[in-house]
Amino acid sequence: VLLLTSLGLVIAASAWVSWRAFHARYLNRRQQWIVIAFAWLLHQPGVIPIAVEHALAGSRMPIYGDGWHTRDFIYVEDTVRGTLAAYAEPATYGIAVNLATETETTILDLVQAVYRSAETPVAFDYLDPRPGDVRRHLGSRKLASELFGFVPTVGLDDGMARTTAWY
């Protein structure tokens, strides 16, 4: 989700990256520099970096619950492209706009894509579900598509291959 206001640009997006912090500078309409810094999962990395590390090490990936929880994963390149397009579109000022793939991906499918990209046999260790874990999460990009023609271009397998190669 991103929120554009007259004061500048604020981004809160899930991206296929392992960074624990994200820093960006944006120039707002008043020609003032605005610095945005996110403490990204400071206490624990997300599922993608954990899966990549296990796949590259050839170790077993821990799966909490049955692995059928779903998320809408979007590649960082698509997120950046969408963010810049939203910033350039005056109709987005002051409203929330989702950048999403509109594709539900199970945690099992995500982990399998990571292991495929690492050319490692998939191995899971099923653990007890985490309390309060969200079962389904799916975003809509309808408004982003209508306002500035946003369509993500990097699919799950390609995104996981690029992410794994980055490691």
PDB file of C-alpha atoms in Angstrom:
ATOM      1  CA  VAL A   1       0.000   0.000   0.000  1.00  0.00           C
ATOM      2  CA  LEU A   2       1.290   3.471  -0.667  1.00  0.00           C
ATOM      3  CA  LEU A   3      -0.070   6.787   0.434  1.00  0.00           C
ATOM      4  CA  LEU A   4       0.596   9.960  -1.508  1.00  0.00           C
ATOM      5  CA  THR A   5       0.020  13.298   0.167  1.00  0.00           C
ATOM      6  CA  SER A   6       0.866  16.911  -0.589  1.00  0.00           C
ATOM      7  CA  LEU A   7       3.667  16.619   1.981  1.00  0.00           C
ATOM      8  CA  GLY A   8       5.483  13.873   0.166  1.00  0.00           C
ATOM      9  CA  LEU A   9       5.491  10.161  -0.451  1.00  0.00           C
ATOM     10  CA  VAL A  10       5.107   7.410   2.122  1.00  0.00           C
ATOM     11  CA  ILE A  11       5.570   3.810   1.095  1.00  0.00           C
ATOM     12  CA  ALA A  12       4.565   0.677   2.961  1.00  0.00           C
ATOM     13  CA  ALA A  13       5.076  -2.178   0.540  1.00  0.00           C
ATOM     14  CA  SER A  14       5.957  -5.817   0.779  1.00  0.00           C
ATOM     15  CA  ALA A  15       8.828  -6.589  -1.550  1.00  0.00           C
ATOM     16  CA  TRP A  16      10.843  -9.615  -2.462  1.00  0.00           C
ATOM     17  CA  VAL A  17      14.023  -8.444  -0.766  1.00  0.00           C
ATOM     18  CA  SER A  18      15.965  -9.498   2.279  1.00  0.00           C
ATOM     19  CA  TRP A  19      16.925  -5.997   3.419  1.00  0.00           C
ATOM     20  CA  ARG A  20      16.297  -5.324   7.083  1.00  0.00           C
ATOM     21  CA  ALA A  21      16.155  -1.608   6.450  1.00  0.00           C
ATOM     22  CA  PHE A  22      15.119   0.412   3.429  1.00  0.00           C
ATOM     23  CA  HIS A  23      16.165   4.011   2.898  1.00  0.00           C
ATOM     24  CA  ALA A  24      14.901   6.254   0.128  1.00  0.00           C
ATOM     25  CA  ARG A  25      14.855   9.937  -0.709  1.00  0.00           C
ATOM     26  CA  TYR A  26      12.037  11.538  -2.619  1.00  0.00           C
ATOM     27  CA  LEU A  27      11.605  15.095  -3.853  1.00  0.00           C
ATOM     28  CA  ASN A  28       8.150  16.406  -2.996  1.00  0.00           C
ATOM     29  CA  ARG A  29       6.155  19.032  -4.899  1.00  0.00           C
ATOM     30  CA  ARG A  30       7.667  21.860  -2.845  1.00  0.00           C
ATOM     31  CA  GLN A  31      11.183  20.841  -3.900  1.00  0.00           C
ATOM     32  CA  GLN A  32      12.025  19.672  -0.367  1.00  0.00           C
ATOM     33  CA  TRP A  33      13.888  16.437   0.238  1.00  0.00           C
ATOM     34  CA  ILE A  34      11.952  13.944   2.277  1.00  0.00           C
ATOM     35  CA  VAL A  35      13.813  10.992   3.724  1.00  0.00           C
ATOM     36  CA  ILE A  36      11.907   7.814   4.381  1.00  0.00           C
ATOM     37  CA  ALA A  37      13.469   5.053   6.435  1.00  0.00           C
ATOM     38  CA  PHE A  38      11.801   1.796   7.350  1.00  0.00           C
ATOM     39  CA  ALA A  39      13.003  -0.552  10.037  1.00  0.00           C
ATOM     40  CA  TRP A  40      12.091  -3.622   8.035  1.00  0.00           C
ATOM     41  CA  LEU A  41      11.577  -6.700  10.202  1.00  0.00           C
ATOM     42  CA  LEU A  42      14.294  -5.768  12.682  1.00  0.00           C
ATOM     43  CA  HIS A  43      13.587  -8.676  14.986  1.00  0.00           C
ATOM     44  CA  GLN A  44      13.209 -11.436  12.398  1.00  0.00           C
ATOM     45  CA  PRO A  45      13.555 -11.681   8.619  1.00  0.00           C
ATOM     46  CA  GLY A  46      10.528 -12.582   6.496  1.00  0.00           C
ATOM     47  CA  VAL A  47       9.739 -15.849   4.746  1.00  0.00           C
ATOM     48  CA  ILE A  48      11.653 -15.093   1.532  1.00  0.00           C
ATOM     49  CA  PRO A  49      15.132 -14.493   2.988  1.00  0.00           C
ATOM     50  CA  ILE A  50      14.645 -17.445   5.347  1.00  0.00           C
ATOM     51  CA  ALA A  51      13.650 -19.695   2.426  1.00  0.00           C
ATOM     52  CA  VAL A  52      16.558 -18.500   0.258  1.00  0.00           C
ATOM     53  CA  GLU A  53      19.074 -19.107   3.037  1.00  0.00           C
ATOM     54  CA  HIS A  54      17.716 -22.625   3.661  1.00  0.00           C
ATOM     55  CA  ALA A  55      17.594 -23.432  -0.065  1.00  0.00           C
ATOM     56  CA  LEU A  56      21.158 -22.263  -0.680  1.00  0.00           C
ATOM     57  CA  ALA A  57      22.363 -24.205   2.361  1.00  0.00           C
ATOM     58  CA  GLY A  58      20.426 -27.302   1.270  1.00  0.00           C
ATOM     59  CA  SER A  59      18.694 -27.415   4.653  1.00  0.00           C
ATOM     60  CA  ARG A  60      15.102 -28.047   5.661  1.00  0.00           C
ATOM     61  CA  MET A  61      12.730 -25.069   5.599  1.00  0.00           C
ATOM     62  CA  PRO A  62      10.549 -24.580   8.685  1.00  0.00           C
ATOM     63  CA  ILE A  63       6.867 -24.168   7.777  1.00  0.00           C
ATOM     64  CA  TYR A  64       4.503 -22.874  10.451  1.00  0.00           C
ATOM     65  CA  GLY A  65       1.136 -24.609  10.268  1.00  0.00           C
ATOM     66  CA  ASP A  66       0.127 -26.414   7.084  1.00  0.00           C
ATOM     67  CA  GLY A  67       1.820 -24.003   4.641  1.00  0.00           C
ATOM     68  CA  TRP A  68      -1.462 -23.144   2.920  1.00  0.00           C
ATOM     69  CA  HIS A  69      -1.452 -19.558   4.189  1.00  0.00           C
ATOM     70  CA  THR A  70      -1.495 -17.187   1.230  1.00  0.00           C
ATOM     71  CA  ARG A  71       0.125 -13.855   0.500  1.00  0.00           C
ATOM     72  CA  ASP A  72       0.276 -11.487  -2.466  1.00  0.00           C
ATOM     73  CA  PHE A  73       4.017 -11.213  -3.195  1.00  0.00           C
ATOM     74  CA  ILE A  74       5.216  -8.428  -5.476  1.00  0.00           C
ATOM     75  CA  TYR A  75       8.747  -8.063  -6.783  1.00  0.00           C
ATOM     76  CA  VAL A  76      10.653  -4.961  -5.686  1.00  0.00           C
ATOM     77  CA  GLU A  77      11.176  -3.776  -9.282  1.00  0.00           C
ATOM     78  CA  ASP A  78       7.411  -3.706  -9.836  1.00  0.00           C
ATOM     79  CA  THR A  79       6.927  -1.901  -6.523  1.00  0.00           C
ATOM     80  CA  VAL A  80       9.436   0.797  -7.438  1.00  0.00           C
ATOM     81  CA  ARG A  81       8.005   1.212 -10.944  1.00  0.00           C
ATOM     82  CA  GLY A  82       4.479   1.479  -9.541  1.00  0.00           C
ATOM     83  CA  THR A  83       5.549   3.924  -6.837  1.00  0.00           C
ATOM     84  CA  LEU A  84       7.202   6.245  -9.352  1.00  0.00           C
ATOM     85  CA  ALA A  85       4.182   6.050 -11.670  1.00  0.00           C
ATOM     86  CA  ALA A  86       1.846   6.852  -8.761  1.00  0.00           C
ATOM     87  CA  TYR A  87       3.980   9.803  -7.722  1.00  0.00           C
ATOM     88  CA  ALA A  88       3.846  11.203 -11.252  1.00  0.00           C
ATOM     89  CA  GLU A  89       0.037  10.932 -11.397  1.00  0.00           C
ATOM     90  CA  PRO A  90      -1.748  13.910  -9.768  1.00  0.00           C
ATOM     91  CA  ALA A  91      -4.978  11.889  -9.365  1.00  0.00           C
ATOM     92  CA  THR A  92      -3.217   9.791  -6.680  1.00  0.00           C
ATOM     93  CA  TYR A  93      -2.384  12.689  -4.355  1.00  0.00           C
ATOM     94  CA  GLY A  94      -3.940  12.180  -0.929  1.00  0.00           C
ATOM     95  CA  ILE A  95      -5.332   8.693  -1.529  1.00  0.00           C
ATOM     96  CA  ALA A  96      -4.146   5.169  -0.724  1.00  0.00           C
ATOM     97  CA  VAL A  97      -3.267   3.011  -3.731  1.00  0.00           C
ATOM     98  CA  ASN A  98      -2.388  -0.684  -3.572  1.00  0.00           C
ATOM     99  CA  LEU A  99       0.407  -2.127  -5.678  1.00  0.00           C
ATOM    100  CA  ALA A 100      -0.361  -5.832  -5.892  1.00  0.00           C
ATOM    101  CA  THR A 101      -0.188  -8.823  -8.203  1.00  0.00           C
ATOM    102  CA  GLU A 102      -3.736  -9.981  -7.378  1.00  0.00           C
ATOM    103  CA  THR A 103      -2.287 -13.488  -7.110  1.00  0.00           C
ATOM    104  CA  GLU A 104      -2.592 -15.535  -3.932  1.00  0.00           C
ATOM    105  CA  THR A 105       0.518 -17.630  -3.395  1.00  0.00           C
ATOM    106  CA  THR A 106       0.700 -20.237  -0.659  1.00  0.00           C
ATOM    107  CA  ILE A 107       3.773 -20.310   1.533  1.00  0.00           C
ATOM    108  CA  LEU A 108       4.407 -23.845   0.234  1.00  0.00           C
ATOM    109  CA  ASP A 109       4.346 -22.621  -3.395  1.00  0.00           C
ATOM    110  CA  LEU A 110       6.659 -19.737  -2.530  1.00  0.00           C
ATOM    111  CA  VAL A 111       9.183 -22.000  -0.810  1.00  0.00           C
ATOM    112  CA  GLN A 112       9.052 -24.474  -3.692  1.00  0.00           C
ATOM    113  CA  ALA A 113       9.788 -21.634  -6.148  1.00  0.00           C
ATOM    114  CA  VAL A 114      12.794 -20.583  -4.051  1.00  0.00           C
ATOM    115  CA  TYR A 115      14.174 -24.131  -3.876  1.00  0.00           C
ATOM    116  CA  ARG A 116      13.632 -24.557  -7.654  1.00  0.00           C
ATOM    117  CA  SER A 117      15.601 -21.381  -8.300  1.00  0.00           C
ATOM    118  CA  ALA A 118      18.407 -22.662  -6.061  1.00  0.00           C
ATOM    119  CA  GLU A 119      18.251 -26.059  -7.803  1.00  0.00           C
ATOM    120  CA  THR A 120      17.913 -27.727  -4.401  1.00  0.00           C
ATOM    121  CA  PRO A 121      15.497 -30.538  -3.462  1.00  0.00           C
ATOM    122  CA  VAL A 122      12.628 -29.185  -1.351  1.00  0.00           C
ATOM    123  CA  ALA A 123      12.583 -30.267   2.285  1.00  0.00           C
ATOM    124  CA  PHE A 124      10.142 -28.981   4.932  1.00  0.00           C
ATOM    125  CA  ASP A 125       9.861 -29.209   8.689  1.00  0.00           C
ATOM    126  CA  TYR A 126       6.276 -28.531   9.739  1.00  0.00           C
ATOM    127  CA  LEU A 127       5.987 -26.596  13.007  1.00  0.00           C
ATOM    128  CA  ASP A 128       3.019 -25.533  15.116  1.00  0.00           C
ATOM    129  CA  PRO A 129       1.084 -22.607  13.635  1.00  0.00           C
ATOM    130  CA  ARG A 130       1.999 -19.167  14.932  1.00  0.00           C
ATOM    131  CA  PRO A 131      -0.763 -17.568  17.006  1.00  0.00           C
ATOM    132  CA  GLY A 132      -2.640 -14.867  15.135  1.00  0.00           C
ATOM    133  CA  ASP A 133      -1.111 -15.639  11.733  1.00  0.00           C
ATOM    134  CA  VAL A 134      -3.238 -14.295   8.866  1.00  0.00           C
ATOM    135  CA  ARG A 135      -4.650 -17.145   6.765  1.00  0.00           C
ATOM    136  CA  ARG A 136      -5.213 -15.192   3.523  1.00  0.00           C
ATOM    137  CA  HIS A 137      -3.802 -11.907   2.243  1.00  0.00           C
ATOM    138  CA  LEU A 138      -4.584 -10.648  -1.244  1.00  0.00           C
ATOM    139  CA  GLY A 139      -4.292  -7.120  -2.584  1.00  0.00           C
ATOM    140  CA  SER A 140      -6.219  -5.418  -5.357  1.00  0.00           C
ATOM    141  CA  ARG A 141      -4.447  -3.265  -7.926  1.00  0.00           C
ATOM    142  CA  LYS A 142      -7.699  -2.037  -9.507  1.00  0.00           C
ATOM    143  CA  LEU A 143      -7.207   1.614  -8.555  1.00  0.00           C
ATOM    144  CA  ALA A 144      -3.514   1.598  -9.563  1.00  0.00           C
ATOM    145  CA  SER A 145      -4.448   0.099 -12.930  1.00  0.00           C
ATOM    146  CA  GLU A 146      -7.207   2.663 -13.494  1.00  0.00           C
ATOM    147  CA  LEU A 147      -5.228   5.731 -12.412  1.00  0.00           C
ATOM    148  CA  PHE A 148      -1.800   5.054 -13.901  1.00  0.00           C
ATOM    149  CA  GLY A 149      -1.974   1.751 -15.784  1.00  0.00           C
ATOM    150  CA  PHE A 150      -0.061  -0.322 -13.224  1.00  0.00           C
ATOM    151  CA  VAL A 151       0.424  -3.997 -14.066  1.00  0.00           C
ATOM    152  CA  PRO A 152       3.198  -6.034 -12.410  1.00  0.00           C
ATOM    153  CA  THR A 153       5.596  -7.639 -14.889  1.00  0.00           C
ATOM    154  CA  VAL A 154       7.736  -9.998 -12.774  1.00  0.00           C
ATOM    155  CA  GLY A 155       6.120 -13.317 -11.880  1.00  0.00           C
ATOM    156  CA  LEU A 156       6.820 -15.505  -8.859  1.00  0.00           C
ATOM    157  CA  ASP A 157       9.330 -17.893 -10.472  1.00  0.00           C
ATOM    158  CA  ASP A 158      11.257 -15.098 -12.187  1.00  0.00           C
ATOM    159  CA  GLY A 159      11.243 -13.001  -9.013  1.00  0.00           C
ATOM    160  CA  MET A 160      12.488 -15.878  -6.899  1.00  0.00           C
ATOM    161  CA  ALA A 161      15.211 -16.682  -9.443  1.00  0.00           C
ATOM    162  CA  ARG A 162      16.384 -13.056  -9.407  1.00  0.00           C
ATOM    163  CA  THR A 163      16.251 -12.904  -5.606  1.00  0.00           C
ATOM    164  CA  THR A 164      18.140 -16.165  -5.159  1.00  0.00           C
ATOM    165  CA  ALA A 165      20.791 -15.056  -7.682  1.00  0.00           C
ATOM    166  CA  TRP A 166      21.174 -11.783  -5.747  1.00  0.00           C
ATOM    167  CA  TYR A 167      22.208 -13.776  -2.672  1.00  0.00           C
TER     168      TYR A 167
END
